[in-house]
Coordinates of C-alpha atoms in Angstrom, one line a residue:
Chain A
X979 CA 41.2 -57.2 -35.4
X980 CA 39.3 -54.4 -34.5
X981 CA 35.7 -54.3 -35.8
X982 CA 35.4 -50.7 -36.5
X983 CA 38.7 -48.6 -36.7
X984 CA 39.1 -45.0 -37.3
X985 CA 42.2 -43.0 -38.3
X986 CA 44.3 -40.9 -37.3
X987 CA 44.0 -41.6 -33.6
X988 CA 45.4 -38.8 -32.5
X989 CA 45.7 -35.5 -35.0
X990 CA 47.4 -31.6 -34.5
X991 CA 46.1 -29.4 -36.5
X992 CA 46.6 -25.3 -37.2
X993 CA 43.4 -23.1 -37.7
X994 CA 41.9 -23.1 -41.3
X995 CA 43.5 -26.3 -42.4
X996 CA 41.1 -28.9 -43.8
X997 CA 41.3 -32.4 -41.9
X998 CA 39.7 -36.1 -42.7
X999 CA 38.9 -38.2 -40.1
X1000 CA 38.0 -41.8 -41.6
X1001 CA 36.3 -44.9 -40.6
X1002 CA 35.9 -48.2 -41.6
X1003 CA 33.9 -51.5 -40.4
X1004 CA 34.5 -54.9 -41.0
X1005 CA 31.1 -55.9 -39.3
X1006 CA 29.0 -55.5 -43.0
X1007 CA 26.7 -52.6 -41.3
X1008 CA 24.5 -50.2 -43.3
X1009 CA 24.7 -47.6 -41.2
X1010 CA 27.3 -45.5 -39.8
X1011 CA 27.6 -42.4 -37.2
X1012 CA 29.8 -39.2 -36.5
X1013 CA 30.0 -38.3 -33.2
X1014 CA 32.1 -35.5 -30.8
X1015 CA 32.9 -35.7 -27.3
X1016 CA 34.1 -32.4 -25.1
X1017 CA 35.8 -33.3 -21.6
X1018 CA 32.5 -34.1 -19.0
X1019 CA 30.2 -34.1 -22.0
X1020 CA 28.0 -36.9 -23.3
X1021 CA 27.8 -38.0 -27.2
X1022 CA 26.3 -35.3 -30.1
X1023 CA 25.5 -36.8 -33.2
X1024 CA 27.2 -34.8 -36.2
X1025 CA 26.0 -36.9 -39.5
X1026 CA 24.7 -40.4 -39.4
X1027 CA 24.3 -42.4 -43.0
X1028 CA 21.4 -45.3 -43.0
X1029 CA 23.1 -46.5 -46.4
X1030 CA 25.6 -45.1 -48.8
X1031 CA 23.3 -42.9 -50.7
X1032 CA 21.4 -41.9 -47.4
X1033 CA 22.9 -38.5 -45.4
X1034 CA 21.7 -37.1 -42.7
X1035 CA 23.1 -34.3 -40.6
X1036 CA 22.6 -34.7 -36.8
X1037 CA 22.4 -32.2 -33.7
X1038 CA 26.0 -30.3 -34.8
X1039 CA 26.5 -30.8 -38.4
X1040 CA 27.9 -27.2 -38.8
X1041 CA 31.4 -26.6 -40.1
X1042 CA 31.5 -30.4 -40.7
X1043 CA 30.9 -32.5 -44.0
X1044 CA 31.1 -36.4 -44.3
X1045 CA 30.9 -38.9 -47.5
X1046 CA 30.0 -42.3 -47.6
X1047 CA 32.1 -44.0 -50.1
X1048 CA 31.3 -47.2 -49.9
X1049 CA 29.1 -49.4 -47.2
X1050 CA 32.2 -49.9 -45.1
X1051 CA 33.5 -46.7 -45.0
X1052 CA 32.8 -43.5 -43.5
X1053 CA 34.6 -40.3 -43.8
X1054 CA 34.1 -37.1 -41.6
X1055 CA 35.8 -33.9 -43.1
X1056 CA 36.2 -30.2 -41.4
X1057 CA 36.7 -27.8 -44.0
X1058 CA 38.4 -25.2 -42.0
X1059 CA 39.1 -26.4 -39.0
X1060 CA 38.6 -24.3 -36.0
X1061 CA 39.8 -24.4 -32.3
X1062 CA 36.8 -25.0 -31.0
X1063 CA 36.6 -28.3 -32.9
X1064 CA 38.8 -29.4 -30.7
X1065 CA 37.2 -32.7 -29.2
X1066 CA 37.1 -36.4 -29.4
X1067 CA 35.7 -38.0 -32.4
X1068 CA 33.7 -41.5 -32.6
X1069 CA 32.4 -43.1 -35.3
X1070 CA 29.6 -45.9 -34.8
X1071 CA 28.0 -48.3 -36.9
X1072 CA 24.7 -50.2 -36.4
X1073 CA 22.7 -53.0 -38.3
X1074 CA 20.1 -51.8 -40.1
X1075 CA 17.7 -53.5 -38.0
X1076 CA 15.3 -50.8 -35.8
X1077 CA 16.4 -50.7 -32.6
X1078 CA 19.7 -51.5 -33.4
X1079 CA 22.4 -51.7 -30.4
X1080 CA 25.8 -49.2 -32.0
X1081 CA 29.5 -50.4 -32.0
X1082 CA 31.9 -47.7 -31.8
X1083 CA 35.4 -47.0 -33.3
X1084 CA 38.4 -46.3 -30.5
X1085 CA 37.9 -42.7 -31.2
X1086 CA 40.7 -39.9 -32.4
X1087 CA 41.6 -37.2 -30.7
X1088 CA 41.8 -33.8 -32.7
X1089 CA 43.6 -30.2 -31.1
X1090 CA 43.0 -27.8 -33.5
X1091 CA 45.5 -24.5 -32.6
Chain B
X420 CA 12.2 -35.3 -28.4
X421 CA 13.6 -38.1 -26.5
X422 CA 15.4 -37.9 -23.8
X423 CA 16.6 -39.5 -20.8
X424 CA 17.7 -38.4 -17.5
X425 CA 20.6 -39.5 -14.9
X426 CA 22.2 -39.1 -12.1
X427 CA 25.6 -37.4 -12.9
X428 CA 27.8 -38.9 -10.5
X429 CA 27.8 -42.8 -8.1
X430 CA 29.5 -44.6 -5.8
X431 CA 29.7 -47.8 -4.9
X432 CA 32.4 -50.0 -2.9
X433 CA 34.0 -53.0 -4.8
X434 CA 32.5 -56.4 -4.8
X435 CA 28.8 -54.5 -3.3
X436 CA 25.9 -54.5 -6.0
X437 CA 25.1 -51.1 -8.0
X438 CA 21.9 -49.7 -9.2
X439 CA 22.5 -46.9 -12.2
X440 CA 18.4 -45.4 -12.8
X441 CA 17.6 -44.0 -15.6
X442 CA 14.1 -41.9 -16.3
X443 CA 12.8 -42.1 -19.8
X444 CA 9.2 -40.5 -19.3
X445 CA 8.8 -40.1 -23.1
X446 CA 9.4 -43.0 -24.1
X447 CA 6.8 -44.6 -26.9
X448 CA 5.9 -48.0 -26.8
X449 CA 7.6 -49.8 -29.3
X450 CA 11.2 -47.8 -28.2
X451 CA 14.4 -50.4 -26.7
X452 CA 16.1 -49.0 -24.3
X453 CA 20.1 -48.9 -24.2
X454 CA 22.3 -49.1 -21.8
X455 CA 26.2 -48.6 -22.6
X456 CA 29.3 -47.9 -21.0
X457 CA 32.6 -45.9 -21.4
X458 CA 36.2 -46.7 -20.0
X459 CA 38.5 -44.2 -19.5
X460 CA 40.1 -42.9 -23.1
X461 CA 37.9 -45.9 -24.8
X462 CA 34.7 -45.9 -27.3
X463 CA 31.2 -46.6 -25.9
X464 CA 30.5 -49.9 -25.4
X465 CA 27.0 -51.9 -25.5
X466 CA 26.0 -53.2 -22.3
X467 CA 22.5 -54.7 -22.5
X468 CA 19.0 -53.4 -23.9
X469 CA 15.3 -53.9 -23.3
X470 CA 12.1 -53.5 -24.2
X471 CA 9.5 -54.5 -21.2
X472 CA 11.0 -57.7 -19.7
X473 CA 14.0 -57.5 -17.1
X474 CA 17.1 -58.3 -19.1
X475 CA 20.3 -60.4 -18.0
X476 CA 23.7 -61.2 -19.5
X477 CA 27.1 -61.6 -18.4
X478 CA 27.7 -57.9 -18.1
X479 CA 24.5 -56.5 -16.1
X480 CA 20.7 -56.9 -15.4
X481 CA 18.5 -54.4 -16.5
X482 CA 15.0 -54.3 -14.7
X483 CA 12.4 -52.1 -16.2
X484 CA 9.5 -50.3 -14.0
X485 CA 6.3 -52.2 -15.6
X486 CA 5.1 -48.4 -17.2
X487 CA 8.3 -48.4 -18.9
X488 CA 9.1 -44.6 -17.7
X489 CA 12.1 -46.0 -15.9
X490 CA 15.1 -48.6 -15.9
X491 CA 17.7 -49.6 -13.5
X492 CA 21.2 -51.3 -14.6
X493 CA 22.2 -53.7 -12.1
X494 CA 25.9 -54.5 -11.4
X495 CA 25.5 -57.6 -9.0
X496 CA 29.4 -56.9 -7.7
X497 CA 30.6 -54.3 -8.8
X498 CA 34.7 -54.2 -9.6
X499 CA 37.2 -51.8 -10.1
X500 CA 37.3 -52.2 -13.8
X501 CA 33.2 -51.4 -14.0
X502 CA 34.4 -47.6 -13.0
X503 CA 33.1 -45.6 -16.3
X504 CA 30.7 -43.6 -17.7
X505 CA 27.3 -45.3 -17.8
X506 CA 24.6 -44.2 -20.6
X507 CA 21.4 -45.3 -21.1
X508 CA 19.6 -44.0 -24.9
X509 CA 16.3 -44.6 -26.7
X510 CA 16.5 -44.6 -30.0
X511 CA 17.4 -41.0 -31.2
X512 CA 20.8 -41.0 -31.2
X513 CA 21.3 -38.9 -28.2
X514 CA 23.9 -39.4 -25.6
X515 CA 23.5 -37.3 -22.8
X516 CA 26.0 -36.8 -20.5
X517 CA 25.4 -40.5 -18.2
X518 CA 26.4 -41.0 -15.1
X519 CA 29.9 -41.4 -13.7
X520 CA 30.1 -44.4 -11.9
X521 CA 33.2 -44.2 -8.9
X522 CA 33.9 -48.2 -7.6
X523 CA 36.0 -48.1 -4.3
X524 CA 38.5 -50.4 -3.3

């Protein structure tokens, strides 16, 4: 079984809907990431979370909100989505060790129209 | 802020060795650097990390330059399943875009 998972994999949605994308780890991590992919573009961070009370936005936290509801779960929510949020989504998770090396989820893929 | 810099875009021909570089002139001295990969429609994966010494494990070698401004990951032969997006990261979270790795046949 896969160590961190994320659902949906693959999500439609219609401008101004709300939308969850979850995560979950089985690998007893404190801390977990958000990130977006565009097509040809690296990584941005979106929120990262060093424990469950502990939330910190990242590079594009904007029209984005996450909760941490418990150690192994992450959830990343888009309040209204737009199309422009159309992208690839990863979540990570990482020891809490510094320096840590990050394990990522398989990633869903979100069209917003 | 740190950041790294790579080529965008190698080649290499199957079976030859690869050499990915990677500048990280802002690095402090305390800061691992990471070196992952990404397969077609797949998550990031880890490939190997350092600090000062020259790294090895099953997947790569990763020589740093002795002022730690630089690294190199080292495919010894490189196969057609090693064709992916390389990154290399210090510790801020920051993913730029890596470098494309073609592997001929």
């Amino acid at each position: 079984d896969a160590d961190v998972t994320q659902t949906p994999r693959n999500r439609i949605t219609k401008t101004g809907k709300r939308i969850m994308l979850e995560c979950s780890q089985t690998k007893g991590h404190d801390r977990m990431y958000w990130y977006r992919q565009d097509p040809g573009l690296g990584l941005r961070l979106i929120y990262y979370s060093f424990d469950v009370k502990d939330i910190n936005k990242g590079e594009i936290s904007d029209g984005y909100s996450v909760s941490r509801q418990a150690q192994a779960k992450f959830s990343l929510s888009l309040e209204s989505a737009i199309p422009n949020q159309t992208a690839l989504y990863f979540c990570a998770t990482s020891a809490r060790e510094y320096q840590e090396t990050q394990y990522f989820g398989p990633g869903t893929r979100l069209l917003v129209l | 802020d740190a950041k790294t810099t790579q080529p965008n875009s190698m080649e290499s021909n199957e079976e030859e060795p690869v050499h990915l570089p990677c500048n990280h002139s802002t690095i402090s001295g305390t800061d691992y650097i990471h070196w992952y990969r990404q397969l077609p429609s797949q998550g990031p994966e880890y490939v190997i990390h350092g600090l000062t010494s020259n790294v090895n494990n099953r997947m790569a070698s990763l020589a740093i330059a002795e002022d730690r401004k630089s690294s190199t990951l080292i495919l010894h032969r490189a196969t057609l399943r090693d064709a992916a997006v390389y990154y290399c990261i210090q510790p801020s979270m920051r993913f730029g875009a890596g470098t494309r790795l073609t592997v001929k046949p």
